[in-house]
Amino acid sequence: MADAISEHIILRLARYLRVLQKLRSLGFVKVFSNNLGDAIGVTPAVVRKDFSMISITGNKRGGYTIDYLIPELERILGKRETQNVVLVGCGKIGRALMEYQEFRKEGIIIKAAFDVDESRIGSHSDIPVLHTEKLADYVVENGIRVGILAVPDTSAASVFEIMMQAGIRGFLNFTTVELKCSGKCPDDGCESECIVQNVNISLEIENLFYLVNLKSSLHSST
Amino acid sequence: MADAISEHIILRLARYLRVLQKLRSLGFVKVFSNNLGDAIGVTPAVVRKDFSMISITGNKRGGYTIDYLIPELERILGKRETQNVVLVGCGKIGRALMEYQEFRKEGIIIKAAFDVDESRIGSHSDIPVLHTEKLADYVVENGIRVGILAVPDTSAASVFEIMMQAGIRGFLNFTTVELKCSGKCPDDGCESECIVQNVNISLEIENLFYLVNLKSSLHSST
DNA sequence: TAGATTGTTAATCGATTAACAATC
DNA sequence: TAGATTGTTAATCGATTAACAATC
């Protein structure tokens, strides 16, 4: 088996892809590792290394062909199929996500949303909104593997548990609760790892403040 | 000068802080490095190392005192002062951010928002919405260092440039455009670094899909 | 060919982990 | 004291960078 591809690399591949799509729309045909590196702020060596990790090759003198790169990256990133997710929690954040048009463009489909509040049940932005009671069955029946958690913090842990049990393995977590995938698979008892991606805008802003203050104090002291 | 504190550490410190606040509200007084490690999913050694980096000490036998840790972390993270930011772009994302109550709780204040669309000018959720023409002056006059960029992709680069020129050094970027802080300081011509934090929900979901698929294929092949 | 760019190997760097002496 | 936990040092790991032979 080839070396594992780290999360860092995946993130960069997705950024290359976006840049390449823009270049193509501008009529570009070829691209060099240093162009792509400049575009996303890494060295050309990183670009070549990344491509080499996923067995993408270029021409020693002529760089990489954009029309070859784009489908390869899309394939690696699994962009060919539509990506079905469930959304749990239809409060402000949940509704904003249902209205978010960008998802469709990227092939991400919120198949269904769930809430415990009867007044929210029905549909929103053409997405069916069901009672959270039906969540587990829905996930199992539709083989959903990725879910968005946008419930109040107080119910985060229990909803997370339900989603885990039903087979969700990738979580986009909008709560501030630390989710821990401690559980074993219900079926085979093996260690069932899951991946939690936290989204916390406040945290990111605070982080920015810290770094900006740090940088300017270094600056003024030298 | 002490060793630089990396972004990784800052992010962890912020997570410790959140856990500690919860523990305190439950009546806890002391905490051990392994408790905190468990809570955020790192080893106890990391917790001790992190604290040692910021000169936080505990008691060899009795762990750390929560009432001492919390203010120390708040100080390091700059949580004592309110953190003023500007928001540029009052479309769907921008408005959702203005309505986002969490910010206030964390001491983050959107002092003003900006848009070029006359119909959005006025105020929204008690936040003044001004024309983008006034952005540069406002930033300079109020000494704002951190800004949220939530404009359409097409105007991202030019608005970014204006914000940079005016002195914004930390960016929370909701566009899909790669922002590059290439510019020199207008005043002293030094290299003016800035920090860009990208928020891209689609990207994070795609990343989740990739990782989940990877994990399950590893799982099934062993 | 000469020049330029890839692909890969080795060196460096930084962050994480392990281990353990100090000590409460 | 004995047991437990910190604080720190050294070892490991992984990712980034530098360098350069291969070659178009």
Short mmCIF file of C-alpha atoms in Angstrom, two decimals, chain A residues 25-192:
data_model
loop_
_atom_site.label_atom_id
_atom_site.label_comp_id
_atom_site.label_asym_id
_atom_site.label_seq_id
_atom_site.Cartn_x
_atom_site.Cartn_y
_atom_site.Cartn_z
CA SER A 25 -11.81 29.16 -17.19
CA LEU A 26 -9.24 31.80 -18.09
CA GLY A 27 -8.07 29.66 -20.96
CA PHE A 28 -4.86 28.28 -19.47
CA VAL A 29 -3.72 24.85 -20.63
CA LYS A 30 -0.48 24.15 -18.76
CA VAL A 31 0.62 24.96 -15.26
CA PHE A 32 3.98 24.68 -13.47
CA SER A 33 4.53 23.64 -9.91
CA ASN A 34 5.64 27.12 -9.01
CA ASN A 35 2.45 28.69 -10.40
CA LEU A 36 0.31 26.46 -8.25
CA GLY A 37 2.61 26.94 -5.29
CA ASP A 38 2.36 30.73 -5.56
CA ALA A 39 -1.40 30.50 -5.86
CA ILE A 40 -1.92 28.72 -2.59
CA GLY A 41 1.18 29.96 -0.79
CA VAL A 42 3.42 26.91 -0.69
CA THR A 43 6.75 26.08 -2.30
CA PRO A 44 6.86 24.37 -5.71
CA ALA A 45 8.47 21.34 -4.08
CA VAL A 46 5.35 20.80 -2.00
CA VAL A 47 3.19 20.82 -5.10
CA ARG A 48 5.38 18.26 -6.86
CA LYS A 49 5.56 16.11 -3.76
CA ASP A 50 1.80 16.19 -3.33
CA PHE A 51 1.23 15.22 -6.93
CA SER A 52 3.80 12.49 -6.72
CA MET A 53 1.99 11.10 -3.64
CA ILE A 54 -1.14 10.61 -5.69
CA SER A 55 0.76 9.43 -8.78
CA ILE A 56 0.07 12.47 -10.87
CA THR A 57 2.88 13.09 -13.31
CA GLY A 58 3.85 16.08 -15.40
CA ASN A 59 6.29 16.71 -18.21
CA LYS A 60 9.87 17.40 -17.30
CA ARG A 61 9.98 20.53 -19.30
CA GLY A 62 6.37 21.46 -19.87
CA GLY A 63 4.76 21.32 -16.45
CA TYR A 64 1.34 19.78 -15.88
CA THR A 65 -1.63 19.67 -18.22
CA ILE A 66 -4.64 21.29 -16.58
CA ASP A 67 -7.14 19.13 -18.40
CA TYR A 68 -5.42 16.07 -17.01
CA LEU A 69 -4.99 17.43 -13.48
CA ILE A 70 -8.56 18.47 -12.87
CA PRO A 71 -10.26 15.11 -13.42
CA GLU A 72 -7.48 13.33 -11.53
CA LEU A 73 -7.91 15.59 -8.52
CA GLU A 74 -11.67 15.27 -8.73
CA ARG A 75 -11.34 11.52 -8.74
CA ILE A 76 -8.99 11.46 -5.75
CA LEU A 77 -11.23 13.82 -3.84
CA GLY A 78 -14.30 11.78 -4.71
CA LYS A 79 -16.00 14.60 -6.52
CA ARG A 80 -17.51 12.44 -9.22
CA GLU A 81 -20.37 11.16 -7.11
CA THR A 82 -22.76 13.44 -5.30
CA GLN A 83 -22.11 13.49 -1.63
CA ASN A 84 -25.16 12.93 0.53
CA VAL A 85 -25.29 14.23 4.05
CA VAL A 86 -27.85 14.66 6.81
CA LEU A 87 -28.28 17.79 8.84
CA VAL A 88 -29.39 17.60 12.45
CA GLY A 89 -30.67 20.76 14.08
CA CYS A 90 -32.71 23.32 12.17
CA GLY A 91 -32.07 26.43 14.21
CA LYS A 92 -30.41 29.49 12.75
CA ILE A 93 -27.23 27.75 11.69
CA GLY A 94 -29.09 24.73 10.35
CA ARG A 95 -31.41 26.84 8.26
CA ALA A 96 -28.56 28.94 6.94
CA LEU A 97 -26.86 25.74 5.81
CA MET A 98 -30.02 24.53 4.07
CA GLU A 99 -30.14 27.80 2.18
CA TYR A 100 -26.46 27.69 1.31
CA GLN A 101 -26.32 27.43 -2.47
CA GLU A 102 -22.63 26.64 -2.63
CA PHE A 103 -23.23 23.04 -1.55
CA ARG A 104 -25.16 22.14 -4.65
CA LYS A 105 -22.43 23.50 -6.86
CA GLU A 106 -19.90 21.29 -5.11
CA GLY A 107 -22.08 18.21 -5.39
CA ILE A 108 -23.00 18.14 -1.72
CA ILE A 109 -26.65 17.31 -1.10
CA ILE A 110 -28.38 17.64 2.25
CA LYS A 111 -30.73 14.68 1.78
CA ALA A 112 -32.74 15.37 4.89
CA ALA A 113 -32.73 17.55 7.96
CA PHE A 114 -33.92 16.67 11.45
CA ASP A 115 -35.25 18.57 14.43
CA VAL A 116 -37.26 17.85 17.57
CA ASP A 117 -39.31 21.02 17.26
CA GLU A 118 -42.65 20.15 15.62
CA SER A 119 -42.97 23.65 14.15
CA ARG A 120 -39.85 23.12 12.06
CA ILE A 121 -40.93 19.82 10.61
CA GLY A 122 -42.02 19.74 6.97
CA SER A 123 -39.51 21.15 4.56
CA HIS A 124 -37.14 24.06 4.12
CA SER A 125 -35.44 25.13 0.89
CA ASP A 126 -36.71 21.93 -0.75
CA ILE A 127 -35.07 19.78 1.92
CA PRO A 128 -37.39 17.51 3.93
CA VAL A 129 -37.28 18.22 7.65
CA LEU A 130 -38.15 15.18 9.75
CA HIS A 131 -38.45 14.51 13.44
CA THR A 132 -35.18 13.48 15.07
CA GLU A 133 -36.85 10.21 16.10
CA LYS A 134 -36.56 9.14 12.48
CA LEU A 135 -32.89 10.02 12.22
CA ALA A 136 -31.35 6.63 12.98
CA ASP A 137 -33.60 4.70 10.57
CA TYR A 138 -33.09 7.25 7.83
CA VAL A 139 -29.32 7.12 8.10
CA VAL A 140 -29.27 3.33 8.03
CA GLU A 141 -31.72 3.02 5.15
CA ASN A 142 -29.93 5.56 3.01
CA GLY A 143 -26.43 4.53 3.96
CA ILE A 144 -25.42 8.04 4.92
CA ARG A 145 -21.87 8.34 6.26
CA VAL A 146 -21.47 12.07 6.85
CA GLY A 147 -23.58 14.37 8.99
CA ILE A 148 -23.75 17.96 10.10
CA LEU A 149 -24.43 18.57 13.76
CA ALA A 150 -26.06 21.94 14.39
CA VAL A 151 -28.12 21.29 17.52
CA PRO A 152 -27.92 23.22 20.79
CA ASP A 153 -24.89 22.31 22.89
CA THR A 154 -27.11 20.68 25.49
CA SER A 155 -28.26 17.93 23.14
CA ALA A 156 -25.02 17.58 21.18
CA ALA A 157 -23.69 14.54 23.02
CA SER A 158 -26.86 12.48 22.80
CA VAL A 159 -27.54 13.29 19.16
CA PHE A 160 -23.92 12.53 18.35
CA GLU A 161 -24.33 9.13 19.97
CA ILE A 162 -27.44 8.37 17.90
CA MET A 163 -25.65 9.37 14.72
CA MET A 164 -22.61 7.25 15.57
CA GLN A 165 -24.77 4.23 16.30
CA ALA A 166 -26.58 4.65 13.00
CA GLY A 167 -23.32 4.63 11.08
CA ILE A 168 -22.31 8.26 10.56
CA ARG A 169 -18.51 8.37 10.52
CA GLY A 170 -17.76 11.94 9.48
CA PHE A 171 -19.11 14.84 11.52
CA LEU A 172 -19.12 18.52 10.87
CA ASN A 173 -19.62 19.84 14.37
CA PHE A 174 -21.10 23.30 14.84
CA THR A 175 -21.58 22.90 18.57
CA THR A 176 -18.89 23.89 21.04
CA VAL A 177 -19.00 20.47 22.67
CA GLU A 178 -15.96 18.23 22.33
CA LEU A 179 -17.19 15.10 20.60
CA LYS A 180 -15.32 11.93 21.36
CA CYS A 181 -15.60 8.83 19.21
CA SER A 182 -14.98 6.44 22.04
CA GLY A 183 -17.64 3.90 21.07
CA LYS A 184 -17.11 0.49 19.60
CA CYS A 185 -19.01 -0.64 16.51
CA PRO A 186 -22.36 -2.00 17.61
CA ASP A 187 -22.00 -4.92 15.22
CA ASP A 188 -18.46 -6.24 15.32
CA GLY A 189 -17.15 -4.54 18.44
CA CYS A 190 -14.08 -3.28 16.64
CA GLU A 191 -12.72 0.13 17.34
CA SER A 192 -14.95 2.37 15.29
#
